[in-house]
Amino acid sequence: MKARAALLWEQPGKWQVMDVDLDEPGPDEVLVEMVATGLCHSDDHMAVGDVPLPHLPYCGGHEGSGIVRQVGPGVRTLKAGDHIVTSFVPSCGACRWCAGGLQNLCDNGARILTGAQLDGTFRMRADGKDVATMSMLGTFADRQVFDEQSCIKVREDVALDVACLVACGVPTGWGSAVHAGEVGVGDTVIVIGVGGVGINAVQGARYAGARHVIAVDPVAFKREKALELGATEAFESIAEAADFGRGVTNGQGADTAIVTVGVIEGQNIADGFNAVRKAGTVVVTSMGSPLTTGVPVNLFEISMFQKRIQGALYGMGSPRESVPRLLDLYADGLLKLDELVTRRYRLDEVNEAYADMHAGRNIRGVIDFRH
C-alpha cells in the first residue's frame, strides 16, 4: 500500500515529505491510520546529527496516536477500530525488566536505534530502499505498521490529537518529578529547561505537592507557560533559580533539580548538582550525544553530601501503566494537555515546525494528519 511520510536522507539534513510503499501487517503487527504525532526534540537530534543513524533513509516520529485499521496473525490485545498511543520502547512483558515493573528498560530497548522491526526487517520503502524508523515506529507517516508491543490501547473519549502527547513528552517529564525525583509535599524543585518535557516536570512536581516549583528557561514565552501550568517562580538563569532555592530553604538548596534542556552538556548536570541540598537529587532526563562524556561535579560533595545523580528514561515509568493513568488524570481535570499544544501543523510543514521549536515559539508542536 502507499503512505506519505517525512524522511531523513542524510545527517545533518531536512525532513523530506514523500510517497512511500508500506507492507501489510505481518505476524504480531497492526496497521494504524495515524491521527497525530508530537514533534519531540528527540527526533530533531537525528536530523541535526546529535545521534548517528545506522541506516538511511529514516522515518522520524515516536510520539504518535491513531486508529487500528488492520491486524496481522497472532495479534491478541488489539482489534480494528481500537485507539492507540505508541510506545517508543516496545515492551515485551516477559524479560527481567518488564517482569520487575520496569517496562521502560525492556530488553527490546536495545534495538530501538537500529531502525528495523523486532525481526530485523523493514516495513517501509522509498525509491526502492528500505526505510528505517524511529524507535521501531516512524510516526511521521499518515499510516504505519507497528509491532503489537509498540501500541497501547487507550480510552476513546480522549481526542487523539492530544492523546499523542502521553506517548513521550508528558510521561517523561511528569515521571522525572514524580518517580525519578521522588518529589514530596512541601519540597522545593528546580526544573532546568521548560520545553515539551520540562513543562510536564513542572506539572508533575506541582501535582506531587511541591511548595516551590522553580522553572528555568532563557525564553520568556516558556517561563510564562511554566507559570500558567504550575510553576510558582520562573527565572532566566540557573544561577538566579539556585539563589532563590537557597533563600527559601534556610540556605540548604533545592530538594530536587530536574535537567530537561534541549541539548544537554555536562555543565547542565553540574548546575543542578550545585543547586540541590545535602542528600538532594539531580534527575538527568535530557538526551545527549553518545560520544559526549564528562560531568564537572565536586567529588567531595557527591559522597560527603550524599547527593544523587539519577538518570531517567521515560520518567522511570512503565508505558502500559503510565499512558492510561495520565489520560485518566487528564479526563479528571488534573493534568493539562490541551494547553501544551502551541500549534498544529500539516505533515508538509514538519521543517517549519522544528524551526519554530528552535526559535522558542513552541512548547509542543503537533502534526495533525486530518488536515
mmCIF file of N, CA and C in Angstrom, residues 212-266:
data_model
loop_
_atom_site.group_PDB
_atom_site.id
_atom_site.type_symbol
_atom_site.label_atom_id
_atom_site.label_comp_id
_atom_site.label_asym_id
_atom_site.label_seq_id
_atom_site.Cartn_x
_atom_site.Cartn_y
_atom_site.Cartn_z
ATOM 1 N N HIS A 212 7.517 24.881 46.248
ATOM 2 C CA HIS A 212 8.126 25.753 45.252
ATOM 3 C C HIS A 212 8.496 24.925 44.026
ATOM 4 N N VAL A 213 7.962 25.292 42.875
ATOM 5 C CA VAL A 213 8.335 24.684 41.604
ATOM 6 C C VAL A 213 8.968 25.804 40.781
ATOM 7 N N ILE A 214 10.282 25.774 40.673
ATOM 8 C CA ILE A 214 11.047 26.878 40.102
ATOM 9 C C ILE A 214 11.458 26.509 38.680
ATOM 10 N N ALA A 215 10.923 27.215 37.712
ATOM 11 C CA ALA A 215 11.213 26.948 36.309
ATOM 12 C C ALA A 215 12.378 27.820 35.843
ATOM 13 N N VAL A 216 13.247 27.229 35.028
ATOM 14 C CA VAL A 216 14.402 27.950 34.491
ATOM 15 C C VAL A 216 14.404 27.816 32.975
ATOM 16 N N ASP A 217 14.388 28.945 32.274
ATOM 17 C CA ASP A 217 14.485 28.918 30.813
ATOM 18 C C ASP A 217 14.834 30.320 30.328
ATOM 19 N N PRO A 218 15.739 30.411 29.340
ATOM 20 C CA PRO A 218 16.089 31.739 28.826
ATOM 21 C C PRO A 218 15.002 32.371 27.978
ATOM 22 N N VAL A 219 13.994 31.593 27.561
ATOM 23 C CA VAL A 219 12.937 32.097 26.680
ATOM 24 C C VAL A 219 11.744 32.567 27.524
ATOM 25 N N ALA A 220 11.394 33.839 27.386
ATOM 26 C CA ALA A 220 10.321 34.416 28.204
ATOM 27 C C ALA A 220 8.997 33.700 28.003
ATOM 28 N N PHE A 221 8.667 33.349 26.753
ATOM 29 C CA PHE A 221 7.414 32.651 26.460
ATOM 30 C C PHE A 221 7.308 31.356 27.250
ATOM 31 N N LYS A 222 8.399 30.607 27.359
ATOM 32 C CA LYS A 222 8.377 29.345 28.083
ATOM 33 C C LYS A 222 8.240 29.570 29.584
ATOM 34 N N ARG A 223 8.856 30.608 30.087
ATOM 35 C CA ARG A 223 8.690 30.918 31.518
ATOM 36 C C ARG A 223 7.237 31.273 31.814
ATOM 37 N N GLU A 224 6.615 32.020 30.918
ATOM 38 C CA GLU A 224 5.205 32.386 31.109
ATOM 39 C C GLU A 224 4.316 31.147 31.109
ATOM 40 N N LYS A 225 4.569 30.215 30.169
ATOM 41 C CA LYS A 225 3.763 28.997 30.115
ATOM 42 C C LYS A 225 3.987 28.153 31.364
ATOM 43 N N ALA A 226 5.218 28.123 31.856
ATOM 44 C CA ALA A 226 5.505 27.350 33.065
ATOM 45 C C ALA A 226 4.702 27.883 34.246
ATOM 46 N N LEU A 227 4.602 29.189 34.356
ATOM 47 C CA LEU A 227 3.821 29.780 35.445
ATOM 48 C C LEU A 227 2.335 29.466 35.289
ATOM 49 N N GLU A 228 1.861 29.366 34.051
ATOM 50 C CA GLU A 228 0.460 29.005 33.814
ATOM 51 C C GLU A 228 0.180 27.554 34.175
ATOM 52 N N LEU A 229 1.195 26.689 34.056
ATOM 53 C CA LEU A 229 0.979 25.254 34.209
ATOM 54 C C LEU A 229 1.531 24.689 35.514
ATOM 55 N N GLY A 230 1.805 25.548 36.485
ATOM 56 C CA GLY A 230 2.125 25.024 37.806
ATOM 57 C C GLY A 230 3.380 25.542 38.465
ATOM 58 N N ALA A 231 4.250 26.227 37.741
ATOM 59 C CA ALA A 231 5.445 26.784 38.377
ATOM 60 C C ALA A 231 5.032 27.910 39.323
ATOM 61 N N THR A 232 5.740 27.990 40.431
ATOM 62 C CA THR A 232 5.477 29.069 41.386
ATOM 63 C C THR A 232 6.402 30.253 41.153
ATOM 64 N N GLU A 233 7.572 30.001 40.575
ATOM 65 C CA GLU A 233 8.539 31.030 40.220
ATOM 66 C C GLU A 233 9.201 30.640 38.900
ATOM 67 N N ALA A 234 9.722 31.630 38.187
ATOM 68 C CA ALA A 234 10.413 31.347 36.924
ATOM 69 C C ALA A 234 11.559 32.326 36.754
ATOM 70 N N PHE A 235 12.711 31.793 36.348
ATOM 71 C CA PHE A 235 13.911 32.610 36.193
ATOM 72 C C PHE A 235 14.571 32.327 34.852
ATOM 73 N N GLU A 236 15.342 33.310 34.401
ATOM 74 C CA GLU A 236 16.042 33.184 33.127
ATOM 75 C C GLU A 236 17.274 32.308 33.228
ATOM 76 N N SER A 237 17.908 32.270 34.413
ATOM 77 C CA SER A 237 19.160 31.534 34.562
ATOM 78 C C SER A 237 19.112 30.610 35.769
ATOM 79 N N ILE A 238 19.930 29.548 35.723
ATOM 80 C CA ILE A 238 20.012 28.616 36.839
ATOM 81 C C ILE A 238 20.637 29.296 38.057
ATOM 82 N N ALA A 239 21.513 30.270 37.842
ATOM 83 C CA ALA A 239 22.122 30.979 38.976
ATOM 84 C C ALA A 239 21.050 31.683 39.803
ATOM 85 N N GLU A 240 20.124 32.367 39.123
ATOM 86 C CA GLU A 240 19.036 33.043 39.832
ATOM 87 C C GLU A 240 18.146 32.035 40.544
ATOM 88 N N ALA A 241 17.831 30.934 39.867
ATOM 89 C CA ALA A 241 16.955 29.923 40.448
ATOM 90 C C ALA A 241 17.601 29.269 41.662
ATOM 91 N N ALA A 242 18.902 28.955 41.575
ATOM 92 C CA ALA A 242 19.596 28.327 42.694
ATOM 93 C C ALA A 242 19.649 29.265 43.892
ATOM 94 N N ASP A 243 19.895 30.554 43.641
ATOM 95 C CA ASP A 243 19.909 31.527 44.741
ATOM 96 C C ASP A 243 18.542 31.592 45.416
ATOM 97 N N PHE A 244 17.477 31.608 44.606
ATOM 98 C CA PHE A 244 16.135 31.641 45.193
ATOM 99 C C PHE A 244 15.872 30.363 45.989
ATOM 100 N N GLY A 245 16.272 29.222 45.444
ATOM 101 C CA GLY A 245 16.071 27.949 46.139
ATOM 102 C C GLY A 245 16.762 27.922 47.488
ATOM 103 N N ARG A 246 17.973 28.448 47.553
ATOM 104 C CA ARG A 246 18.659 28.513 48.848
ATOM 105 C C ARG A 246 17.974 29.500 49.777
ATOM 106 N N GLY A 247 17.415 30.565 49.200
ATOM 107 C CA GLY A 247 16.754 31.583 50.007
ATOM 108 C C GLY A 247 15.500 31.098 50.708
ATOM 109 N N VAL A 248 14.818 30.118 50.148
ATOM 110 C CA VAL A 248 13.580 29.623 50.757
ATOM 111 C C VAL A 248 13.806 28.323 51.527
ATOM 112 N N THR A 249 15.059 27.898 51.647
ATOM 113 C CA THR A 249 15.364 26.650 52.358
ATOM 114 C C THR A 249 16.451 26.853 53.416
ATOM 115 N N ASN A 250 16.514 28.071 53.948
ATOM 116 C CA ASN A 250 17.498 28.362 55.004
ATOM 117 C C ASN A 250 18.916 28.084 54.529
ATOM 118 N N GLY A 251 19.162 28.350 53.246
ATOM 119 C CA GLY A 251 20.500 28.196 52.693
ATOM 120 C C GLY A 251 20.865 26.793 52.251
ATOM 121 N N GLN A 252 19.949 25.840 52.394
ATOM 122 C CA GLN A 252 20.284 24.442 52.098
ATOM 123 C C GLN A 252 20.312 24.137 50.598
ATOM 124 N N GLY A 253 19.366 24.649 49.853
ATOM 125 C CA GLY A 253 19.246 24.331 48.431
ATOM 126 C C GLY A 253 18.008 23.513 48.143
ATOM 127 N N ALA A 254 17.711 23.355 46.877
ATOM 128 C CA ALA A 254 16.514 22.630 46.456
ATOM 129 C C ALA A 254 16.601 21.155 46.834
ATOM 130 N N ASP A 255 15.453 20.544 47.020
ATOM 131 C CA ASP A 255 15.402 19.101 47.265
ATOM 132 C C ASP A 255 15.738 18.329 45.997
ATOM 133 N N THR A 256 15.267 18.843 44.864
ATOM 134 C CA THR A 256 15.436 18.154 43.585
ATOM 135 C C THR A 256 15.670 19.166 42.480
ATOM 136 N N ALA A 257 16.587 18.830 41.572
ATOM 137 C CA ALA A 257 16.762 19.596 40.328
ATOM 138 C C ALA A 257 16.579 18.633 39.168
ATOM 139 N N ILE A 258 15.768 19.017 38.209
ATOM 140 C CA ILE A 258 15.452 18.157 37.068
ATOM 141 C C ILE A 258 15.978 18.819 35.801
ATOM 142 N N VAL A 259 16.875 18.126 35.100
ATOM 143 C CA VAL A 259 17.530 18.688 33.917
ATOM 144 C C VAL A 259 16.782 18.230 32.669
ATOM 145 N N THR A 260 16.088 19.170 32.029
ATOM 146 C CA THR A 260 15.283 18.859 30.847
ATOM 147 C C THR A 260 15.567 19.850 29.726
ATOM 148 N N VAL A 261 16.826 20.245 29.586
ATOM 149 C CA VAL A 261 17.208 21.147 28.496
ATOM 150 C C VAL A 261 17.160 20.395 27.173
ATOM 151 N N GLY A 262 17.130 21.148 26.060
ATOM 152 C CA GLY A 262 17.005 20.517 24.754
ATOM 153 C C GLY A 262 18.217 19.703 24.357
ATOM 154 N N VAL A 263 19.397 20.262 24.533
ATOM 155 C CA VAL A 263 20.651 19.573 24.225
ATOM 156 C C VAL A 263 21.527 19.673 25.462
ATOM 157 N N ILE A 264 21.787 18.553 26.096
ATOM 158 C CA ILE A 264 22.444 18.578 27.390
ATOM 159 C C ILE A 264 23.966 18.590 27.267
ATOM 160 N N GLU A 265 24.601 19.269 28.204
ATOM 161 C CA GLU A 265 26.046 19.245 28.380
ATOM 162 C C GLU A 265 26.346 18.923 29.836
ATOM 163 N N GLY A 266 27.566 18.491 30.090
ATOM 164 C CA GLY A 266 27.932 18.150 31.457
ATOM 165 C C GLY A 266 27.700 19.281 32.439
#
